[in-house]
Amino acid sequence: MSVTRSEPCPELGTAIGSYGDGMARSRAFCLISLAVNQLLLHDVDGAVDIGRDALVHGRSVKSSRLRDRLRPLENEARKWCGADELTEEIRTMLPAAS
């Protein structure tokens, strides 16, 4: 997991590390928030790594709330060169999350 890039938001890194296997949705929510945070800090590579981790954890979760949380990440990632693949991965996952 690419949580080592979470220095600007250590609380999210701590929360992510504390979630057990049965808390995939909570882990995905925190990873999504952390990925958006990294984009806002102009760390596109870190955001892509963390965003992909969020998608891995989110694939096992069928939740409309997950879809709702992915949309801001998709919207922010679309603004950044270097995040195109992440944007596409999110788009392919969105219908499956509903």
PDB file of N, CA and C in Angstrom:
ATOM      1  N   MET A   1       0.838  -1.161   0.000  1.00  0.00           N
ATOM      2  CA  MET A   1       0.000   0.000   0.000  1.00  0.00           C
ATOM      3  C   MET A   1       0.894   1.239   0.000  1.00  0.00           C
ATOM      4  N   SER A   2       0.536   2.257  -0.745  1.00  0.00           N
ATOM      5  CA  SER A   2       1.366   3.446  -0.932  1.00  0.00           C
ATOM      6  C   SER A   2       1.068   4.541   0.076  1.00  0.00           C
ATOM      7  N   VAL A   3       0.814   4.194   1.277  1.00  0.00           N
ATOM      8  CA  VAL A   3       0.436   5.175   2.278  1.00  0.00           C
ATOM      9  C   VAL A   3       1.631   5.966   2.782  1.00  0.00           C
ATOM     10  N   THR A   4       2.827   5.603   2.397  1.00  0.00           N
ATOM     11  CA  THR A   4       4.019   6.311   2.861  1.00  0.00           C
ATOM     12  C   THR A   4       4.051   7.744   2.374  1.00  0.00           C
ATOM     13  N   ARG A   5       3.264   8.082   1.370  1.00  0.00           N
ATOM     14  CA  ARG A   5       3.239   9.442   0.854  1.00  0.00           C
ATOM     15  C   ARG A   5       2.271  10.333   1.623  1.00  0.00           C
ATOM     16  N   SER A   6       1.764   9.871   2.736  1.00  0.00           N
ATOM     17  CA  SER A   6       0.709  10.596   3.443  1.00  0.00           C
ATOM     18  C   SER A   6       1.230  11.614   4.456  1.00  0.00           C
ATOM     19  N   GLU A   7       2.480  12.029   4.373  1.00  0.00           N
ATOM     20  CA  GLU A   7       3.025  12.959   5.346  1.00  0.00           C
ATOM     21  C   GLU A   7       2.142  14.183   5.560  1.00  0.00           C
ATOM     22  N   PRO A   8       1.537  14.788   4.518  1.00  0.00           N
ATOM     23  CA  PRO A   8       0.702  15.956   4.754  1.00  0.00           C
ATOM     24  C   PRO A   8      -0.584  15.634   5.530  1.00  0.00           C
ATOM     25  N   CYS A   9      -0.957  14.378   5.592  1.00  0.00           N
ATOM     26  CA  CYS A   9      -2.183  13.993   6.287  1.00  0.00           C
ATOM     27  C   CYS A   9      -1.946  12.685   7.052  1.00  0.00           C
ATOM     28  N   PRO A  10      -1.162  12.724   8.104  1.00  0.00           N
ATOM     29  CA  PRO A  10      -0.807  11.488   8.811  1.00  0.00           C
ATOM     30  C   PRO A  10      -2.006  10.780   9.431  1.00  0.00           C
ATOM     31  N   GLU A  11      -3.065  11.528   9.753  1.00  0.00           N
ATOM     32  CA  GLU A  11      -4.242  10.898  10.351  1.00  0.00           C
ATOM     33  C   GLU A  11      -4.867   9.882   9.408  1.00  0.00           C
ATOM     34  N   LEU A  12      -4.928  10.221   8.121  1.00  0.00           N
ATOM     35  CA  LEU A  12      -5.476   9.264   7.156  1.00  0.00           C
ATOM     36  C   LEU A  12      -4.584   8.033   7.051  1.00  0.00           C
ATOM     37  N   GLY A  13      -3.290   8.242   7.045  1.00  0.00           N
ATOM     38  CA  GLY A  13      -2.364   7.103   6.997  1.00  0.00           C
ATOM     39  C   GLY A  13      -2.530   6.195   8.203  1.00  0.00           C
ATOM     40  N   THR A  14      -2.717   6.798   9.371  1.00  0.00           N
ATOM     41  CA  THR A  14      -2.937   6.022  10.584  1.00  0.00           C
ATOM     42  C   THR A  14      -4.251   5.257  10.504  1.00  0.00           C
ATOM     43  N   ALA A  15      -5.298   5.926  10.045  1.00  0.00           N
ATOM     44  CA  ALA A  15      -6.605   5.266   9.925  1.00  0.00           C
ATOM     45  C   ALA A  15      -6.532   4.095   8.949  1.00  0.00           C
ATOM     46  N   ILE A  16      -5.893   4.304   7.818  1.00  0.00           N
ATOM     47  CA  ILE A  16      -5.788   3.246   6.810  1.00  0.00           C
ATOM     48  C   ILE A  16      -5.070   2.034   7.378  1.00  0.00           C
ATOM     49  N   GLY A  17      -4.005   2.279   8.109  1.00  0.00           N
ATOM     50  CA  GLY A  17      -3.243   1.182   8.695  1.00  0.00           C
ATOM     51  C   GLY A  17      -3.982   0.434   9.792  1.00  0.00           C
ATOM     52  N   SER A  18      -4.995   1.061  10.375  1.00  0.00           N
ATOM     53  CA  SER A  18      -5.714   0.429  11.484  1.00  0.00           C
ATOM     54  C   SER A  18      -6.879  -0.441  11.039  1.00  0.00           C
ATOM     55  N   TYR A  19      -7.284  -0.346   9.778  1.00  0.00           N
ATOM     56  CA  TYR A  19      -8.438  -1.114   9.311  1.00  0.00           C
ATOM     57  C   TYR A  19      -8.061  -2.553   9.015  1.00  0.00           C
ATOM     58  N   GLY A  20      -8.846  -3.466   9.553  1.00  0.00           N
ATOM     59  CA  GLY A  20      -8.629  -4.886   9.304  1.00  0.00           C
ATOM     60  C   GLY A  20      -9.219  -5.307   7.965  1.00  0.00           C
ATOM     61  N   ASP A  21      -9.099  -6.601   7.684  1.00  0.00           N
ATOM     62  CA  ASP A  21      -9.569  -7.134   6.405  1.00  0.00           C
ATOM     63  C   ASP A  21     -11.059  -6.931   6.187  1.00  0.00           C
ATOM     64  N   GLY A  22     -11.843  -6.888   7.234  1.00  0.00           N
ATOM     65  CA  GLY A  22     -13.287  -6.738   7.102  1.00  0.00           C
ATOM     66  C   GLY A  22     -13.744  -5.305   6.911  1.00  0.00           C
ATOM     67  N   MET A  23     -12.801  -4.396   6.767  1.00  0.00           N
ATOM     68  CA  MET A  23     -13.153  -2.979   6.645  1.00  0.00           C
ATOM     69  C   MET A  23     -12.679  -2.394   5.322  1.00  0.00           C
ATOM     70  N   ALA A  24     -12.890  -3.145   4.248  1.00  0.00           N
ATOM     71  CA  ALA A  24     -12.421  -2.716   2.922  1.00  0.00           C
ATOM     72  C   ALA A  24     -13.049  -1.396   2.500  1.00  0.00           C
ATOM     73  N   ARG A  25     -14.334  -1.204   2.802  1.00  0.00           N
ATOM     74  CA  ARG A  25     -14.985   0.042   2.390  1.00  0.00           C
ATOM     75  C   ARG A  25     -14.377   1.237   3.112  1.00  0.00           C
ATOM     76  N   SER A  26     -14.173   1.129   4.416  1.00  0.00           N
ATOM     77  CA  SER A  26     -13.563   2.233   5.168  1.00  0.00           C
ATOM     78  C   SER A  26     -12.154   2.521   4.664  1.00  0.00           C
ATOM     79  N   ARG A  27     -11.392   1.470   4.397  1.00  0.00           N
ATOM     80  CA  ARG A  27     -10.040   1.648   3.862  1.00  0.00           C
ATOM     81  C   ARG A  27     -10.099   2.349   2.512  1.00  0.00           C
ATOM     82  N   ALA A  28     -11.016   1.920   1.647  1.00  0.00           N
ATOM     83  CA  ALA A  28     -11.147   2.544   0.326  1.00  0.00           C
ATOM     84  C   ALA A  28     -11.535   4.008   0.463  1.00  0.00           C
ATOM     85  N   PHE A  29     -12.457   4.328   1.378  1.00  0.00           N
ATOM     86  CA  PHE A  29     -12.860   5.722   1.578  1.00  0.00           C
ATOM     87  C   PHE A  29     -11.665   6.587   1.966  1.00  0.00           C
ATOM     88  N   CYS A  30     -10.863   6.108   2.910  1.00  0.00           N
ATOM     89  CA  CYS A  30      -9.693   6.883   3.347  1.00  0.00           C
ATOM     90  C   CYS A  30      -8.666   7.012   2.228  1.00  0.00           C
ATOM     91  N   LEU A  31      -8.450   5.945   1.488  1.00  0.00           N
ATOM     92  CA  LEU A  31      -7.495   6.010   0.372  1.00  0.00           C
ATOM     93  C   LEU A  31      -7.961   6.999  -0.690  1.00  0.00           C
ATOM     94  N   ILE A  32      -9.256   7.031  -0.955  1.00  0.00           N
ATOM     95  CA  ILE A  32      -9.790   7.997  -1.926  1.00  0.00           C
ATOM     96  C   ILE A  32      -9.525   9.416  -1.434  1.00  0.00           C
ATOM     97  N   SER A  33      -9.814   9.669  -0.167  1.00  0.00           N
ATOM     98  CA  SER A  33      -9.560  11.003   0.395  1.00  0.00           C
ATOM     99  C   SER A  33      -8.083  11.365   0.316  1.00  0.00           C
ATOM    100  N   LEU A  34      -7.239  10.412   0.621  1.00  0.00           N
ATOM    101  CA  LEU A  34      -5.804  10.662   0.572  1.00  0.00           C
ATOM    102  C   LEU A  34      -5.333  10.926  -0.859  1.00  0.00           C
ATOM    103  N   ALA A  35      -5.886  10.203  -1.818  1.00  0.00           N
ATOM    104  CA  ALA A  35      -5.515  10.425  -3.224  1.00  0.00           C
ATOM    105  C   ALA A  35      -5.920  11.820  -3.687  1.00  0.00           C
ATOM    106  N   VAL A  36      -7.121  12.252  -3.321  1.00  0.00           N
ATOM    107  CA  VAL A  36      -7.555  13.611  -3.670  1.00  0.00           C
ATOM    108  C   VAL A  36      -6.623  14.624  -3.021  1.00  0.00           C
ATOM    109  N   ASN A  37      -6.274  14.397  -1.764  1.00  0.00           N
ATOM    110  CA  ASN A  37      -5.362  15.279  -1.049  1.00  0.00           C
ATOM    111  C   ASN A  37      -4.027  15.388  -1.789  1.00  0.00           C
ATOM    112  N   GLN A  38      -3.496  14.263  -2.243  1.00  0.00           N
ATOM    113  CA  GLN A  38      -2.214  14.277  -2.958  1.00  0.00           C
ATOM    114  C   GLN A  38      -2.320  15.070  -4.258  1.00  0.00           C
ATOM    115  N   LEU A  39      -3.449  14.943  -4.951  1.00  0.00           N
ATOM    116  CA  LEU A  39      -3.625  15.732  -6.177  1.00  0.00           C
ATOM    117  C   LEU A  39      -3.649  17.224  -5.864  1.00  0.00           C
ATOM    118  N   LEU A  40      -4.340  17.588  -4.805  1.00  0.00           N
ATOM    119  CA  LEU A  40      -4.403  19.002  -4.431  1.00  0.00           C
ATOM    120  C   LEU A  40      -3.035  19.550  -4.036  1.00  0.00           C
ATOM    121  N   LEU A  41      -2.156  18.641  -3.607  1.00  0.00           N
ATOM    122  CA  LEU A  41      -0.779  19.023  -3.274  1.00  0.00           C
ATOM    123  C   LEU A  41       0.165  18.888  -4.478  1.00  0.00           C
ATOM    124  N   HIS A  42      -0.417  18.597  -5.649  1.00  0.00           N
ATOM    125  CA  HIS A  42       0.320  18.466  -6.910  1.00  0.00           C
ATOM    126  C   HIS A  42       1.221  17.244  -6.951  1.00  0.00           C
ATOM    127  N   ASP A  43       0.955  16.252  -6.139  1.00  0.00           N
ATOM    128  CA  ASP A  43       1.709  15.003  -6.155  1.00  0.00           C
ATOM    129  C   ASP A  43       0.918  13.976  -6.964  1.00  0.00           C
ATOM    130  N   VAL A  44       1.009  14.108  -8.285  1.00  0.00           N
ATOM    131  CA  VAL A  44       0.210  13.270  -9.177  1.00  0.00           C
ATOM    132  C   VAL A  44       0.619  11.809  -9.073  1.00  0.00           C
ATOM    133  N   ASP A  45       1.916  11.537  -9.052  1.00  0.00           N
ATOM    134  CA  ASP A  45       2.370  10.141  -8.963  1.00  0.00           C
ATOM    135  C   ASP A  45       1.872   9.485  -7.673  1.00  0.00           C
ATOM    136  N   GLY A  46       1.988  10.190  -6.564  1.00  0.00           N
ATOM    137  CA  GLY A  46       1.495   9.653  -5.297  1.00  0.00           C
ATOM    138  C   GLY A  46      -0.006   9.436  -5.328  1.00  0.00           C
ATOM    139  N   ALA A  47      -0.726  10.381  -5.910  1.00  0.00           N
ATOM    140  CA  ALA A  47      -2.181  10.259  -5.997  1.00  0.00           C
ATOM    141  C   ALA A  47      -2.587   9.067  -6.847  1.00  0.00           C
ATOM    142  N   VAL A  48      -1.887   8.846  -7.939  1.00  0.00           N
ATOM    143  CA  VAL A  48      -2.206   7.705  -8.809  1.00  0.00           C
ATOM    144  C   VAL A  48      -1.958   6.397  -8.066  1.00  0.00           C
ATOM    145  N   ASP A  49      -0.837   6.296  -7.388  1.00  0.00           N
ATOM    146  CA  ASP A  49      -0.537   5.075  -6.621  1.00  0.00           C
ATOM    147  C   ASP A  49      -1.601   4.817  -5.557  1.00  0.00           C
ATOM    148  N   ILE A  50      -1.940   5.840  -4.804  1.00  0.00           N
ATOM    149  CA  ILE A  50      -2.918   5.705  -3.730  1.00  0.00           C
ATOM    150  C   ILE A  50      -4.310   5.459  -4.299  1.00  0.00           C
ATOM    151  N   GLY A  51      -4.639   6.151  -5.385  1.00  0.00           N
ATOM    152  CA  GLY A  51      -5.937   5.943  -6.032  1.00  0.00           C
ATOM    153  C   GLY A  51      -6.104   4.514  -6.520  1.00  0.00           C
ATOM    154  N   ARG A  52      -5.038   3.953  -7.059  1.00  0.00           N
ATOM    155  CA  ARG A  52      -5.101   2.551  -7.498  1.00  0.00           C
ATOM    156  C   ARG A  52      -5.283   1.613  -6.310  1.00  0.00           C
ATOM    157  N   ASP A  53      -4.643   1.912  -5.195  1.00  0.00           N
ATOM    158  CA  ASP A  53      -4.860   1.118  -3.985  1.00  0.00           C
ATOM    159  C   ASP A  53      -6.330   1.193  -3.567  1.00  0.00           C
ATOM    160  N   ALA A  54      -6.903   2.383  -3.649  1.00  0.00           N
ATOM    161  CA  ALA A  54      -8.317   2.554  -3.294  1.00  0.00           C
ATOM    162  C   ALA A  54      -9.204   1.691  -4.190  1.00  0.00           C
ATOM    163  N   LEU A  55      -8.884   1.650  -5.470  1.00  0.00           N
ATOM    164  CA  LEU A  55      -9.677   0.845  -6.396  1.00  0.00           C
ATOM    165  C   LEU A  55      -9.551  -0.640  -6.093  1.00  0.00           C
ATOM    166  N   VAL A  56      -8.352  -1.077  -5.734  1.00  0.00           N
ATOM    167  CA  VAL A  56      -8.151  -2.484  -5.375  1.00  0.00           C
ATOM    168  C   VAL A  56      -9.037  -2.848  -4.194  1.00  0.00           C
ATOM    169  N   HIS A  57      -9.036  -2.023  -3.152  1.00  0.00           N
ATOM    170  CA  HIS A  57      -9.844  -2.304  -1.968  1.00  0.00           C
ATOM    171  C   HIS A  57     -11.329  -2.116  -2.259  1.00  0.00           C
ATOM    172  N   GLY A  58     -11.654  -1.194  -3.135  1.00  0.00           N
ATOM    173  CA  GLY A  58     -13.050  -0.924  -3.444  1.00  0.00           C
ATOM    174  C   GLY A  58     -13.706  -1.955  -4.344  1.00  0.00           C
ATOM    175  N   ARG A  59     -12.916  -2.729  -5.057  1.00  0.00           N
ATOM    176  CA  ARG A  59     -13.498  -3.725  -5.961  1.00  0.00           C
ATOM    177  C   ARG A  59     -14.318  -4.779  -5.243  1.00  0.00           C
ATOM    178  N   SER A  60     -13.992  -5.055  -4.013  1.00  0.00           N
ATOM    179  CA  SER A  60     -14.731  -6.069  -3.265  1.00  0.00           C
ATOM    180  C   SER A  60     -15.974  -5.487  -2.585  1.00  0.00           C
ATOM    181  N   VAL A  61     -16.188  -4.185  -2.743  1.00  0.00           N
ATOM    182  CA  VAL A  61     -17.284  -3.499  -2.062  1.00  0.00           C
ATOM    183  C   VAL A  61     -18.332  -3.068  -3.081  1.00  0.00           C
ATOM    184  N   LYS A  62     -19.552  -3.454  -2.843  1.00  0.00           N
ATOM    185  CA  LYS A  62     -20.665  -2.988  -3.672  1.00  0.00           C
ATOM    186  C   LYS A  62     -21.405  -1.939  -2.865  1.00  0.00           C
ATOM    187  N   SER A  63     -21.155  -0.674  -3.188  1.00  0.00           N
ATOM    188  CA  SER A  63     -21.691   0.402  -2.368  1.00  0.00           C
ATOM    189  C   SER A  63     -21.903   1.649  -3.204  1.00  0.00           C
ATOM    190  N   SER A  64     -23.080   2.231  -3.099  1.00  0.00           N
ATOM    191  CA  SER A  64     -23.325   3.494  -3.798  1.00  0.00           C
ATOM    192  C   SER A  64     -22.498   4.611  -3.164  1.00  0.00           C
ATOM    193  N   ARG A  65     -22.213   4.496  -1.875  1.00  0.00           N
ATOM    194  CA  ARG A  65     -21.360   5.495  -1.222  1.00  0.00           C
ATOM    195  C   ARG A  65     -19.944   5.469  -1.789  1.00  0.00           C
ATOM    196  N   LEU A  66     -19.462   4.294  -2.149  1.00  0.00           N
ATOM    197  CA  LEU A  66     -18.143   4.208  -2.770  1.00  0.00           C
ATOM    198  C   LEU A  66     -18.151   4.953  -4.098  1.00  0.00           C
ATOM    199  N   ARG A  67     -19.194   4.744  -4.878  1.00  0.00           N
ATOM    200  CA  ARG A  67     -19.323   5.452  -6.157  1.00  0.00           C
ATOM    201  C   ARG A  67     -19.323   6.958  -5.924  1.00  0.00           C
ATOM    202  N   ASP A  68     -20.074   7.392  -4.923  1.00  0.00           N
ATOM    203  CA  ASP A  68     -20.140   8.821  -4.618  1.00  0.00           C
ATOM    204  C   ASP A  68     -18.782   9.384  -4.233  1.00  0.00           C
ATOM    205  N   ARG A  69     -17.981   8.601  -3.533  1.00  0.00           N
ATOM    206  CA  ARG A  69     -16.658   9.064  -3.112  1.00  0.00           C
ATOM    207  C   ARG A  69     -15.643   9.031  -4.260  1.00  0.00           C
ATOM    208  N   LEU A  70     -15.846   8.137  -5.221  1.00  0.00           N
ATOM    209  CA  LEU A  70     -14.922   8.056  -6.351  1.00  0.00           C
ATOM    210  C   LEU A  70     -15.090   9.229  -7.320  1.00  0.00           C
ATOM    211  N   ARG A  71     -16.281   9.768  -7.409  1.00  0.00           N
ATOM    212  CA  ARG A  71     -16.522  10.851  -8.374  1.00  0.00           C
ATOM    213  C   ARG A  71     -15.628  12.071  -8.153  1.00  0.00           C
ATOM    214  N   PRO A  72     -15.452  12.572  -6.918  1.00  0.00           N
ATOM    215  CA  PRO A  72     -14.536  13.705  -6.745  1.00  0.00           C
ATOM    216  C   PRO A  72     -13.092  13.360  -7.127  1.00  0.00           C
ATOM    217  N   LEU A  73     -12.676  12.129  -6.863  1.00  0.00           N
ATOM    218  CA  LEU A  73     -11.333  11.718  -7.269  1.00  0.00           C
ATOM    219  C   LEU A  73     -11.225  11.718  -8.787  1.00  0.00           C
ATOM    220  N   GLU A  74     -12.236  11.177  -9.448  1.00  0.00           N
ATOM    221  CA  GLU A  74     -12.232  11.190 -10.912  1.00  0.00           C
ATOM    222  C   GLU A  74     -12.195  12.619 -11.438  1.00  0.00           C
ATOM    223  N   ASN A  75     -13.018  13.495 -10.884  1.00  0.00           N
ATOM    224  CA  ASN A  75     -13.069  14.890 -11.336  1.00  0.00           C
ATOM    225  C   ASN A  75     -11.729  15.591 -11.148  1.00  0.00           C
ATOM    226  N   GLU A  76     -11.093  15.373 -10.028  1.00  0.00           N
ATOM    227  CA  GLU A  76      -9.796  16.016  -9.779  1.00  0.00           C
ATOM    228  C   GLU A  76      -8.706  15.397 -10.646  1.00  0.00           C
ATOM    229  N   ALA A  77      -8.722  14.076 -10.799  1.00  0.00           N
ATOM    230  CA  ALA A  77      -7.688  13.393 -11.598  1.00  0.00           C
ATOM    231  C   ALA A  77      -7.753  13.820 -13.057  1.00  0.00           C
ATOM    232  N   ARG A  78      -8.958  14.110 -13.550  1.00  0.00           N
ATOM    233  CA  ARG A  78      -9.100  14.548 -14.948  1.00  0.00           C
ATOM    234  C   ARG A  78      -8.318  15.824 -15.236  1.00  0.00           C
ATOM    235  N   LYS A  79      -8.050  16.608 -14.225  1.00  0.00           N
ATOM    236  CA  LYS A  79      -7.354  17.890 -14.393  1.00  0.00           C
ATOM    237  C   LYS A  79      -5.849  17.735 -14.554  1.00  0.00           C
ATOM    238  N   TRP A  80      -5.324  16.542 -14.277  1.00  0.00           N
ATOM    239  CA  TRP A  80      -3.877  16.374 -14.176  1.00  0.00           C
ATOM    240  C   TRP A  80      -3.324  15.467 -15.264  1.00  0.00           C
ATOM    241  N   CYS A  81      -2.308  15.968 -15.945  1.00  0.00           N
ATOM    242  CA  CYS A  81      -1.553  15.133 -16.873  1.00  0.00           C
ATOM    243  C   CYS A  81      -0.824  14.093 -16.022  1.00  0.00           C
ATOM    244  N   GLY A  82      -0.891  12.865 -16.431  1.00  0.00           N
ATOM    245  CA  GLY A  82      -0.259  11.804 -15.664  1.00  0.00           C
ATOM    246  C   GLY A  82      -1.246  10.992 -14.852  1.00  0.00           C
ATOM    247  N   ALA A  83      -2.493  11.460 -14.789  1.00  0.00           N
ATOM    248  CA  ALA A  83      -3.516  10.725 -14.039  1.00  0.00           C
ATOM    249  C   ALA A  83      -4.577  10.154 -14.980  1.00  0.00           C
ATOM    250  N   ASP A  84      -4.285  10.140 -16.267  1.00  0.00           N
ATOM    251  CA  ASP A  84      -5.267   9.670 -17.257  1.00  0.00           C
ATOM    252  C   ASP A  84      -5.674   8.220 -17.034  1.00  0.00           C
ATOM    253  N   GLU A  85      -4.702   7.362 -16.756  1.00  0.00           N
ATOM    254  CA  GLU A  85      -5.022   5.948 -16.555  1.00  0.00           C
ATOM    255  C   GLU A  85      -5.870   5.745 -15.306  1.00  0.00           C
ATOM    256  N   LEU A  86      -5.585   6.485 -14.262  1.00  0.00           N
ATOM    257  CA  LEU A  86      -6.397   6.395 -13.051  1.00  0.00           C
ATOM    258  C   LEU A  86      -7.828   6.829 -13.353  1.00  0.00           C
ATOM    259  N   THR A  87      -7.979   7.906 -14.098  1.00  0.00           N
ATOM    260  CA  THR A  87      -9.315   8.377 -14.469  1.00  0.00           C
ATOM    261  C   THR A  87     -10.079   7.295 -15.213  1.00  0.00           C
ATOM    262  N   GLU A  88      -9.424   6.637 -16.150  1.00  0.00           N
ATOM    263  CA  GLU A  88     -10.079   5.565 -16.909  1.00  0.00           C
ATOM    264  C   GLU A  88     -10.425   4.375 -16.017  1.00  0.00           C
ATOM    265  N   GLU A  89      -9.538   4.025 -15.112  1.00  0.00           N
ATOM    266  CA  GLU A  89      -9.814   2.916 -14.190  1.00  0.00           C
ATOM    267  C   GLU A  89     -11.029   3.225 -13.312  1.00  0.00           C
ATOM    268  N   ILE A  90     -11.138   4.464 -12.883  1.00  0.00           N
ATOM    269  CA  ILE A  90     -12.286   4.865 -12.076  1.00  0.00           C
ATOM    270  C   ILE A  90     -13.556   4.775 -12.917  1.00  0.00           C
ATOM    271  N   ARG A  91     -13.501   5.263 -14.137  1.00  0.00           N
ATOM    272  CA  ARG A  91     -14.688   5.234 -15.008  1.00  0.00           C
ATOM    273  C   ARG A  91     -15.168   3.817 -15.260  1.00  0.00           C
ATOM    274  N   THR A  92     -14.243   2.880 -15.415  1.00  0.00           N
ATOM    275  CA  THR A  92     -14.660   1.497 -15.657  1.00  0.00           C
ATOM    276  C   THR A  92     -15.225   0.856 -14.398  1.00  0.00           C
ATOM    277  N   MET A  93     -14.811   1.347 -13.242  1.00  0.00           N
ATOM    278  CA  MET A  93     -15.300   0.778 -11.988  1.00  0.00           C
ATOM    279  C   MET A  93     -16.626   1.387 -11.544  1.00  0.00           C
ATOM    280  N   LEU A  94     -16.899   2.616 -11.896  1.00  0.00           N
ATOM    281  CA  LEU A  94     -18.092   3.301 -11.390  1.00  0.00           C
ATOM    282  C   LEU A  94     -19.399   2.540 -11.612  1.00  0.00           C
ATOM    283  N   PRO A  95     -19.672   2.002 -12.784  1.00  0.00           N
ATOM    284  CA  PRO A  95     -20.937   1.265 -12.927  1.00  0.00           C
ATOM    285  C   PRO A  95     -21.001   0.040 -12.024  1.00  0.00           C
ATOM    286  N   ALA A  96     -19.862  -0.593 -11.780  1.00  0.00           N
ATOM    287  CA  ALA A  96     -19.830  -1.803 -10.955  1.00  0.00           C
ATOM    288  C   ALA A  96     -20.044  -1.476  -9.474  1.00  0.00           C
ATOM    289  N   ALA A  97     -19.776  -0.239  -9.065  1.00  0.00           N
ATOM    290  CA  ALA A  97     -19.911   0.121  -7.658  1.00  0.00           C
ATOM    291  C   ALA A  97     -21.363   0.408  -7.273  1.00  0.00           C
ATOM    292  N   SER A  98     -22.235   0.576  -8.248  1.00  0.00           N
ATOM    293  CA  SER A  98     -23.623   0.915  -7.909  1.00  0.00           C
ATOM    294  C   SER A  98     -24.466  -0.294  -7.617  1.00  0.00           C
TER     295      SER A  98
END
